[in-house]
Short mmCIF file of C-alpha atoms and ligand atoms in Angstrom, two decimals:
data_model
loop_
_atom_site.label_atom_id
_atom_site.label_comp_id
_atom_site.label_asym_id
_atom_site.label_seq_id
_atom_site.Cartn_x
_atom_site.Cartn_y
_atom_site.Cartn_z
CA MET A 1 3.53 131.44 27.53
CA GLY A 2 0.56 132.88 29.58
CA LYS A 3 -2.10 135.47 28.83
CA ASP A 4 -0.76 138.16 26.53
CA VAL A 5 -1.59 141.13 24.44
CA ILE A 6 -0.44 140.88 20.78
CA ILE A 7 -0.03 144.14 18.81
CA ALA A 8 -1.05 143.86 15.11
CA CYS A 9 1.76 145.86 13.40
CA ASP A 10 -0.16 146.51 10.32
CA PHE A 11 2.48 148.87 8.84
CA ASP A 12 3.57 148.74 5.01
CA SER A 13 7.19 149.55 5.93
CA ALA A 14 10.06 148.79 8.27
CA GLU A 15 10.31 152.65 8.82
CA LYS A 16 6.87 152.97 10.03
CA THR A 17 7.07 149.86 12.06
CA PHE A 18 10.30 150.79 14.01
CA ALA A 19 9.07 154.25 14.67
CA PHE A 20 5.85 152.82 16.13
CA LEU A 21 7.97 150.07 18.21
CA ASP A 22 10.67 152.95 19.33
CA LYS A 23 7.92 154.58 21.42
CA PHE A 24 8.18 151.37 23.73
CA THR A 25 11.22 152.53 25.55
CA GLY A 26 12.20 149.58 27.76
CA LYS A 27 9.08 147.25 26.84
CA LYS A 28 8.93 144.68 24.45
CA PRO A 29 5.33 143.89 23.48
CA PHE A 30 4.27 140.52 21.75
CA VAL A 31 3.96 141.72 18.18
CA LYS A 32 2.08 140.30 15.02
CA ILE A 33 3.48 140.43 11.51
CA GLY A 34 0.80 139.92 8.99
CA MET A 35 1.18 139.71 5.23
CA GLU A 36 1.24 143.52 4.61
CA LEU A 37 4.59 143.89 6.39
CA TYR A 38 6.08 140.67 5.61
CA TYR A 39 5.30 141.11 1.83
CA ALA A 40 6.75 144.59 1.93
CA GLU A 41 9.91 143.79 3.90
CA GLY A 42 10.53 140.10 3.74
CA PRO A 43 12.21 137.83 6.58
CA SER A 44 14.83 140.47 7.37
CA ILE A 45 11.83 142.35 9.25
CA VAL A 46 11.17 139.19 11.27
CA ARG A 47 14.85 138.80 12.33
CA GLU A 48 15.27 142.53 13.06
CA ILE A 49 12.12 142.47 15.43
CA LYS A 50 13.15 139.49 17.01
CA ARG A 51 16.86 140.88 17.48
CA ARG A 52 15.04 143.61 19.42
CA GLY A 53 13.67 141.16 21.90
CA HIS A 54 10.05 141.01 20.90
CA LYS A 55 8.08 137.70 20.83
CA ILE A 56 6.57 137.36 17.25
CA PHE A 57 3.24 135.84 15.85
CA LEU A 58 4.03 135.41 12.06
CA ASP A 59 0.33 135.71 10.50
CA LEU A 60 0.90 134.30 7.03
CA LYS A 61 -2.12 132.03 7.04
CA LEU A 62 -0.63 129.35 4.77
CA HIS A 63 -2.95 127.42 2.55
CA ASP A 64 -1.79 124.99 -0.10
CA ILE A 65 -1.17 121.36 -0.81
CA PRO A 66 0.20 119.33 2.42
CA ASN A 67 3.71 118.95 0.87
CA THR A 68 4.22 122.56 -0.03
CA VAL A 69 2.98 123.75 3.16
CA LYS A 70 5.28 121.34 5.09
CA LYS A 71 8.22 122.55 3.14
CA SER A 72 7.43 126.21 3.66
CA MET A 73 6.79 125.91 7.44
CA ALA A 74 10.15 124.21 7.59
CA VAL A 75 11.62 127.60 6.06
CA LEU A 76 9.75 129.41 8.55
CA SER A 77 10.68 127.47 11.44
CA ARG A 78 14.09 128.87 10.83
CA LEU A 79 13.11 132.57 11.34
CA ASP A 80 12.63 131.51 15.33
CA VAL A 81 9.27 133.23 15.60
CA ASP A 82 6.97 132.20 18.64
CA MET A 83 3.80 131.61 17.05
CA THR A 84 2.45 131.01 13.48
CA ASN A 85 -0.73 129.93 11.59
CA LEU A 86 -2.40 128.41 8.58
CA HIS A 87 -6.13 127.91 7.53
CA ALA A 88 -7.99 124.90 8.67
CA ALA A 89 -9.68 124.83 5.49
CA GLY A 90 -6.44 123.26 4.05
CA THR A 91 -7.58 119.82 5.64
CA VAL A 92 -6.25 117.79 8.56
CA ARG A 93 -3.58 116.28 6.22
CA MET A 94 -2.16 119.80 5.69
CA MET A 95 -2.20 120.55 9.14
CA GLU A 96 -0.08 117.69 10.18
CA GLY A 97 2.38 118.52 7.26
CA ALA A 98 2.64 121.85 8.54
CA LEU A 99 3.27 120.59 12.10
CA GLU A 100 6.03 118.37 10.85
CA GLY A 101 7.83 121.09 8.76
CA LEU A 102 7.57 123.38 11.44
CA THR A 103 9.33 121.01 14.26
CA ARG A 104 12.96 121.55 14.24
CA PRO A 105 15.49 118.88 14.56
CA ASP A 106 15.63 119.43 18.37
CA GLY A 107 11.96 118.80 18.71
CA THR A 108 11.25 122.68 19.32
CA ARG A 109 8.64 124.53 17.31
CA PRO A 110 6.65 127.73 17.25
CA LEU A 111 3.07 127.50 18.33
CA LEU A 112 0.95 126.54 15.38
CA ILE A 113 -2.61 128.14 15.36
CA ALA A 114 -5.56 127.61 12.65
CA VAL A 115 -7.62 130.19 11.26
CA THR A 116 -11.17 128.74 11.25
CA GLN A 117 -13.68 130.46 9.14
CA LEU A 118 -12.52 134.28 8.55
CA THR A 119 -14.56 136.75 10.51
CA SER A 120 -15.37 138.41 7.21
CA THR A 121 -17.18 135.34 6.07
CA ASP A 122 -20.96 135.17 7.06
CA GLN A 123 -23.22 132.65 6.60
CA GLU A 124 -24.52 133.76 3.53
CA SER A 125 -21.33 133.98 1.70
CA MET A 126 -20.26 130.69 3.15
CA GLU A 127 -23.28 129.21 1.68
CA ARG A 128 -23.26 131.16 -1.60
CA ASP A 129 -19.67 130.86 -2.10
CA LEU A 130 -18.34 127.73 -0.53
CA LEU A 131 -21.42 125.59 -0.90
CA ILE A 132 -20.89 125.08 2.90
CA LYS A 133 -24.69 124.73 4.37
CA GLU A 134 -24.00 124.03 8.05
CA PRO A 135 -24.45 126.74 10.55
CA ILE A 136 -21.29 128.83 10.71
CA ALA A 137 -20.91 128.40 14.32
CA ASP A 138 -20.78 124.47 13.77
CA VAL A 139 -18.18 125.11 11.05
CA VAL A 140 -15.95 126.89 13.40
CA MET A 141 -16.21 124.17 15.93
CA HIS A 142 -15.48 121.67 13.50
CA TYR A 143 -12.45 123.25 12.03
CA ALA A 144 -11.24 123.83 15.67
CA HIS A 145 -11.73 120.17 16.21
CA ASN A 146 -9.69 119.28 13.07
CA ALA A 147 -6.98 121.38 14.12
CA LYS A 148 -6.86 119.64 17.46
CA LEU A 149 -6.90 116.31 15.82
CA ALA A 150 -4.05 117.36 13.63
CA GLY A 151 -2.16 118.28 16.84
CA LEU A 152 -2.21 122.12 16.49
CA ASP A 153 -1.97 124.41 19.55
CA GLY A 154 -5.12 126.28 19.08
CA VAL A 155 -7.08 128.55 16.73
CA VAL A 156 -7.73 132.25 15.72
CA CYS A 157 -11.29 133.10 16.64
CA SER A 158 -13.60 135.58 17.55
CA PRO A 159 -13.72 136.26 21.26
CA LEU A 160 -17.27 135.32 21.32
CA GLU A 161 -16.30 131.88 20.34
CA ALA A 162 -13.40 131.43 22.71
CA GLY A 163 -15.58 129.95 25.37
CA LYS A 164 -17.06 127.38 23.15
CA VAL A 165 -13.79 126.31 21.65
CA HIS A 166 -12.40 125.79 25.16
CA GLU A 167 -15.52 123.58 26.01
CA ARG A 168 -15.10 121.53 22.78
CA CYS A 169 -11.30 121.12 22.52
CA GLY A 170 -10.14 121.75 25.98
CA GLU A 171 -8.88 124.61 28.33
CA LYS A 172 -5.38 124.09 27.25
CA PHE A 173 -6.35 124.67 23.56
CA LEU A 174 -5.23 128.18 22.76
CA THR A 175 -7.82 130.75 21.48
CA VAL A 176 -6.18 133.79 19.78
CA THR A 177 -8.77 136.51 19.49
CA PRO A 178 -8.77 139.50 17.12
CA GLY A 179 -11.78 142.04 17.32
CA VAL A 180 -10.99 143.78 20.62
CA ARG A 181 -11.88 147.19 21.22
CA PHE A 182 -12.08 149.37 24.34
CA ALA A 183 -15.61 150.13 25.84
CA ASP A 184 -15.35 153.94 24.79
CA GLY A 185 -13.54 153.39 21.52
CA ASP A 186 -14.08 153.48 17.72
CA ILE A 187 -15.09 149.78 16.21
CA GLY A 188 -13.88 150.77 12.73
CA ASP A 189 -14.56 147.86 10.42
CA GLN A 190 -14.90 145.15 13.06
CA LYS A 191 -18.29 143.56 13.50
CA ARG A 192 -18.24 141.65 16.54
CA VAL A 193 -16.22 143.14 19.06
CA MET A 194 -15.51 142.60 22.84
CA THR A 195 -13.16 144.71 25.32
CA PRO A 196 -10.24 143.36 26.71
CA ALA A 197 -11.72 142.86 30.00
CA GLU A 198 -14.65 140.81 28.40
CA ALA A 199 -12.28 138.78 26.38
CA LYS A 200 -10.34 138.02 29.57
CA LYS A 201 -13.62 136.69 31.29
CA ILE A 202 -14.63 134.60 28.15
CA GLY A 203 -11.21 132.97 28.50
CA SER A 204 -9.32 134.21 25.67
CA ASP A 205 -5.54 133.41 25.74
CA TYR A 206 -4.10 135.95 23.43
CA ILE A 207 -5.75 139.17 22.26
CA VAL A 208 -4.79 140.68 19.00
CA VAL A 209 -5.04 144.50 19.07
CA GLY A 210 -4.34 146.56 15.97
CA ARG A 211 -5.98 150.04 15.53
CA PRO A 212 -6.94 150.78 19.22
CA ILE A 213 -3.09 150.66 19.75
CA THR A 214 -1.31 151.63 16.58
CA ALA A 215 -3.84 154.61 15.82
CA ALA A 216 -4.03 155.78 19.40
CA GLU A 217 -2.63 159.20 20.37
CA ASP A 218 -0.70 157.51 23.05
CA PRO A 219 0.05 154.00 21.83
CA VAL A 220 1.98 153.00 24.85
CA ALA A 221 -0.84 154.11 27.24
CA ALA A 222 -3.44 152.23 25.04
CA TYR A 223 -1.24 148.97 25.32
CA GLU A 224 -0.74 149.49 29.00
CA ARG A 225 -4.51 149.75 29.12
CA CYS A 226 -5.10 146.47 27.22
CA VAL A 227 -2.65 144.91 29.56
CA ARG A 228 -4.29 145.98 32.42
CA GLU A 229 -7.76 145.02 31.54
CA PHE A 230 -6.58 141.59 29.97
CA VAL A 231 -3.67 140.50 31.89
CA ASP A 232 -3.46 141.75 35.21
O1 LIG B 1 -6.96 147.07 13.81
P1 LIG B 1 -7.38 145.74 14.47
O2 LIG B 1 -7.54 145.79 16.05
O3 LIG B 1 -9.05 145.54 13.83
O4 LIG B 1 -6.64 144.60 14.12
C1 LIG B 1 -7.08 143.15 14.16
C2 LIG B 1 -5.92 142.30 13.44
O5 LIG B 1 -6.42 141.10 13.71
C3 LIG B 1 -5.47 142.86 11.97
O6 LIG B 1 -4.29 142.30 11.88
C4 LIG B 1 -6.36 141.78 11.16
O7 LIG B 1 -5.98 141.29 10.11
C5 LIG B 1 -6.41 140.54 12.26
N1 LIG B 1 -7.64 139.61 12.09
C6 LIG B 1 -9.11 140.02 12.30
N2 LIG B 1 -9.90 139.09 12.07
C7 LIG B 1 -9.64 137.66 11.96
C8 LIG B 1 -8.30 137.45 11.51
C9 LIG B 1 -7.13 137.99 11.63
O8 LIG B 1 -9.08 141.18 12.79
N3 LIG B 1 -10.61 136.84 11.92
#
Protein backbone atom coordinates (compact mmCIF):
# COMPACT_ATOMS: atom_id res chain seq x y z
CA MET A 1 0.00 0.00 0.00
CA GLY A 2 1.29 3.44 -0.87
CA LYS A 3 0.61 6.88 0.56
CA ASP A 4 -3.06 7.42 1.26
CA VAL A 5 -5.61 9.62 3.00
CA ILE A 6 -7.62 7.80 5.69
CA ILE A 7 -10.95 9.36 6.68
CA ALA A 8 -11.71 9.09 10.42
CA CYS A 9 -15.39 8.03 10.46
CA ASP A 10 -16.04 9.30 13.97
CA PHE A 11 -19.81 8.78 13.93
CA ASP A 12 -21.98 7.15 16.59
CA SER A 13 -24.21 5.12 14.29
CA ALA A 14 -24.19 3.08 11.10
CA GLU A 15 -26.91 5.34 9.71
CA LYS A 16 -24.75 8.48 9.96
CA THR A 17 -21.73 6.61 8.63
CA PHE A 18 -23.51 5.35 5.53
CA ALA A 19 -25.16 8.73 4.91
CA PHE A 20 -21.62 10.12 4.86
CA LEU A 21 -20.06 7.36 2.73
CA ASP A 22 -22.95 7.48 0.23
CA LYS A 23 -21.76 10.94 -0.80
CA PHE A 24 -18.67 9.34 -2.33
CA THR A 25 -20.30 7.97 -5.45
CA GLY A 26 -17.86 5.77 -7.31
CA LYS A 27 -15.00 6.46 -4.89
CA LYS A 28 -13.94 4.17 -2.09
CA PRO A 29 -11.80 6.11 0.38
CA PHE A 30 -9.71 4.31 3.02
CA VAL A 31 -11.69 4.72 6.27
CA LYS A 32 -10.84 4.56 9.96
CA ILE A 33 -13.33 2.92 12.32
CA GLY A 34 -12.60 3.95 15.89
CA MET A 35 -13.97 2.98 19.28
CA GLU A 36 -17.05 5.20 19.04
CA LEU A 37 -18.45 3.59 15.91
CA TYR A 38 -17.23 0.07 16.74
CA TYR A 39 -18.75 0.11 20.21
CA ALA A 40 -22.00 1.50 18.80
CA GLU A 41 -22.41 -1.03 16.01
CA GLY A 42 -20.06 -3.97 16.63
CA PRO A 43 -18.25 -6.06 14.02
CA SER A 44 -21.14 -5.83 11.53
CA ILE A 45 -20.16 -2.23 10.70
CA VAL A 46 -16.68 -3.44 9.72
CA ARG A 47 -18.08 -6.20 7.52
CA GLU A 48 -20.54 -3.85 5.81
CA ILE A 49 -17.96 -1.14 5.05
CA LYS A 50 -15.59 -3.83 3.77
CA ARG A 51 -18.39 -5.26 1.61
CA ARG A 52 -18.83 -1.82 0.07
CA GLY A 53 -15.22 -2.00 -1.07
CA HIS A 54 -13.37 0.32 1.34
CA LYS A 55 -10.01 -0.34 2.94
CA ILE A 56 -10.33 -0.20 6.73
CA PHE A 57 -8.08 0.92 9.58
CA LEU A 58 -9.66 -0.54 12.75
CA ASP A 59 -8.49 1.84 15.48
CA LEU A 60 -9.24 0.04 18.75
CA LYS A 61 -5.87 0.63 20.47
CA LEU A 62 -5.59 -2.67 22.34
CA HIS A 63 -3.69 -2.72 25.66
CA ASP A 64 -3.91 -5.74 27.97
CA ILE A 65 -1.83 -8.76 29.02
CA PRO A 66 -0.04 -10.40 26.06
CA ASN A 67 -2.25 -13.50 26.01
CA THR A 68 -5.50 -11.51 25.94
CA VAL A 69 -4.22 -9.21 23.21
CA LYS A 70 -2.98 -12.16 21.16
CA LYS A 71 -6.36 -13.91 21.33
CA SER A 72 -8.28 -10.71 20.64
CA MET A 73 -6.12 -9.96 17.61
CA ALA A 74 -6.80 -13.48 16.33
CA VAL A 75 -10.53 -12.68 16.44
CA LEU A 76 -10.02 -9.27 14.78
CA SER A 77 -7.93 -10.80 11.99
CA ARG A 78 -11.08 -12.60 10.81
CA LEU A 79 -12.69 -9.24 10.09
CA ASP A 80 -10.23 -8.85 7.24
CA VAL A 81 -9.32 -5.21 7.91
CA ASP A 82 -6.26 -3.65 6.27
CA MET A 83 -4.73 -2.05 9.36
CA THR A 84 -5.24 -2.19 13.12
CA ASN A 85 -3.41 -0.95 16.22
CA LEU A 86 -2.43 -1.24 19.89
CA HIS A 87 -0.59 0.72 22.58
CA ALA A 88 3.21 0.35 22.55
CA ALA A 89 3.00 0.91 26.33
CA GLY A 90 1.78 -2.69 26.61
CA THR A 91 5.44 -3.82 26.18
CA VAL A 92 7.39 -5.59 23.43
CA ARG A 93 6.02 -8.95 24.59
CA MET A 94 2.46 -7.75 24.21
CA MET A 95 3.22 -6.44 20.71
CA GLU A 96 4.85 -9.74 19.72
CA GLY A 97 1.79 -11.61 21.00
CA ALA A 98 -0.48 -9.29 19.03
CA LEU A 99 1.43 -9.94 15.83
CA GLU A 100 1.23 -13.69 16.39
CA GLY A 101 -2.50 -13.54 17.02
CA LEU A 102 -3.12 -11.32 14.01
CA THR A 103 -1.29 -13.58 11.57
CA ARG A 104 -3.71 -15.88 9.72
CA PRO A 105 -2.94 -19.56 9.04
CA ASP A 106 -1.92 -18.62 5.47
CA GLY A 107 0.66 -16.14 6.78
CA THR A 108 -1.23 -12.97 5.76
CA ARG A 109 -2.26 -10.29 8.25
CA PRO A 110 -3.42 -6.67 8.45
CA LEU A 111 -0.78 -4.00 9.03
CA LEU A 112 -0.15 -3.56 12.75
CA ILE A 113 0.62 -0.06 14.01
CA ALA A 114 1.51 1.08 17.56
CA VAL A 115 0.32 4.17 19.37
CA THR A 116 3.34 5.72 21.11
CA GLN A 117 2.33 8.45 23.54
CA LEU A 118 -1.12 9.86 22.81
CA THR A 119 -0.93 13.43 21.53
CA SER A 120 -3.24 14.37 24.42
CA THR A 121 -0.41 13.47 26.84
CA ASP A 122 2.14 16.23 27.40
CA GLN A 123 5.42 16.31 29.31
CA GLU A 124 3.74 17.50 32.49
CA SER A 125 0.99 14.85 32.62
CA MET A 126 3.44 12.11 31.62
CA GLU A 127 5.74 13.02 34.53
CA ARG A 128 2.98 13.61 37.05
CA ASP A 129 0.58 10.78 36.18
CA LEU A 130 2.84 8.14 34.65
CA LEU A 131 6.08 8.94 36.52
CA ILE A 132 7.97 8.94 33.22
CA LYS A 133 10.66 11.58 33.56
CA GLU A 134 12.38 11.42 30.15
CA PRO A 135 11.67 14.06 27.48
CA ILE A 136 8.46 13.10 25.66
CA ALA A 137 10.20 13.15 22.25
CA ASP A 138 12.63 10.48 23.53
CA VAL A 139 9.76 8.41 24.93
CA VAL A 140 7.96 8.51 21.57
CA MET A 141 11.14 7.39 19.77
CA HIS A 142 11.78 4.65 22.34
CA TYR A 143 8.24 3.29 21.90
CA ALA A 144 8.62 3.44 18.11
CA HIS A 145 11.87 1.51 18.41
CA ASN A 146 10.14 -1.11 20.61
CA ALA A 147 7.38 -1.46 18.02
CA LYS A 148 9.99 -2.06 15.35
CA LEU A 149 11.80 -4.61 17.58
CA ALA A 150 8.53 -6.48 18.05
CA GLY A 151 8.13 -6.66 14.26
CA LEU A 152 5.29 -4.17 13.84
CA ASP A 153 4.81 -2.18 10.65
CA GLY A 154 4.83 1.34 12.05
CA VAL A 155 3.41 3.85 14.51
CA VAL A 156 0.67 6.42 14.87
CA CYS A 157 2.38 9.72 15.59
CA SER A 158 2.15 13.45 15.11
CA PRO A 159 3.18 14.51 11.60
CA LEU A 160 5.83 16.58 13.37
CA GLU A 161 7.46 13.34 14.56
CA ALA A 162 7.21 11.39 11.29
CA GLY A 163 10.61 12.44 9.93
CA LYS A 164 12.41 11.48 13.15
CA VAL A 165 10.61 8.12 13.34
CA HIS A 166 11.81 7.32 9.82
CA GLU A 167 15.37 8.35 10.74
CA ARG A 168 15.36 6.07 13.78
CA CYS A 169 13.34 3.12 12.46
CA GLY A 170 13.93 3.24 8.70
CA GLU A 171 12.07 4.60 5.69
CA LYS A 172 9.92 1.48 5.38
CA PHE A 173 8.57 1.79 8.95
CA LEU A 174 5.15 3.38 8.48
CA THR A 175 4.04 6.65 10.03
CA VAL A 176 0.29 7.15 10.33
CA THR A 177 -0.41 10.73 11.28
CA PRO A 178 -3.55 12.46 12.58
CA GLY A 179 -3.60 16.18 13.42
CA VAL A 180 -3.97 17.32 9.80
CA ARG A 181 -5.66 20.60 8.91
CA PHE A 182 -5.99 22.72 5.77
CA ALA A 183 -3.96 25.93 5.83
CA ASP A 184 -7.19 27.96 5.80
CA GLY A 185 -9.14 25.60 8.14
CA ASP A 186 -10.29 25.45 11.75
CA ILE A 187 -7.86 23.52 14.00
CA GLY A 188 -10.52 22.49 16.56
CA ASP A 189 -9.04 20.70 19.60
CA GLN A 190 -5.88 19.53 17.82
CA LYS A 191 -2.85 21.33 19.18
CA ARG A 192 0.00 20.51 16.83
CA VAL A 193 -1.21 20.42 13.25
CA MET A 194 0.16 20.23 9.73
CA THR A 195 -1.38 20.65 6.29
CA PRO A 196 -1.60 17.58 4.02
CA ALA A 197 1.15 19.09 1.84
CA GLU A 198 3.46 19.55 4.84
CA ALA A 199 2.74 16.03 6.06
CA LYS A 200 3.73 14.75 2.62
CA LYS A 201 6.95 16.74 2.67
CA ILE A 202 7.98 15.44 6.09
CA GLY A 203 7.36 11.85 5.00
CA SER A 204 4.05 10.71 6.55
CA ASP A 205 2.86 7.51 4.91
CA TYR A 206 -0.82 7.87 5.78
CA ILE A 207 -2.69 10.91 7.06
CA VAL A 208 -5.79 10.39 9.19
CA VAL A 209 -8.26 13.20 8.62
CA GLY A 210 -11.56 13.55 10.47
CA ARG A 211 -13.43 16.81 10.86
CA PRO A 212 -11.78 18.72 7.99
CA ILE A 213 -13.57 16.17 5.76
CA THR A 214 -16.55 14.91 7.83
CA ALA A 215 -17.66 18.41 8.91
CA ALA A 216 -16.95 20.09 5.57
CA GLU A 217 -19.79 21.59 3.57
CA ASP A 218 -18.65 19.44 0.66
CA PRO A 219 -16.90 16.35 2.14
CA VAL A 220 -16.04 14.87 -1.25
CA ALA A 221 -14.32 18.09 -2.36
CA ALA A 222 -12.45 18.25 0.98
CA TYR A 223 -11.32 14.62 0.57
CA GLU A 224 -10.18 15.29 -2.99
CA ARG A 225 -8.25 18.34 -1.82
CA CYS A 226 -6.46 16.16 0.79
CA VAL A 227 -5.59 13.60 -1.88
CA ARG A 228 -4.32 16.32 -4.24
CA GLU A 229 -2.14 17.87 -1.55
CA PHE A 230 -0.90 14.63 0.03
CA VAL A 231 -0.80 11.92 -2.64
CA ASP A 232 -0.68 13.41 -6.13
O1 LIG B 1 -11.24 15.30 13.40
P1 LIG B 1 -9.77 15.05 13.42
O2 LIG B 1 -9.08 15.26 12.07
O3 LIG B 1 -9.08 15.80 14.54
O4 LIG B 1 -9.65 13.49 13.71
C1 LIG B 1 -8.43 12.86 13.97
C2 LIG B 1 -8.64 11.40 14.24
O5 LIG B 1 -7.40 10.83 14.62
C3 LIG B 1 -9.61 11.10 15.37
O6 LIG B 1 -10.27 9.88 15.05
C4 LIG B 1 -8.72 10.94 16.57
O7 LIG B 1 -9.26 10.07 17.53
C5 LIG B 1 -7.48 10.30 15.94
N1 LIG B 1 -6.25 10.48 16.70
C6 LIG B 1 -5.72 11.74 16.98
N2 LIG B 1 -4.54 11.83 17.69
C7 LIG B 1 -3.91 10.72 18.09
C8 LIG B 1 -4.43 9.46 17.81
C9 LIG B 1 -5.61 9.37 17.09
O8 LIG B 1 -6.29 12.76 16.60
N3 LIG B 1 -2.76 10.83 18.73
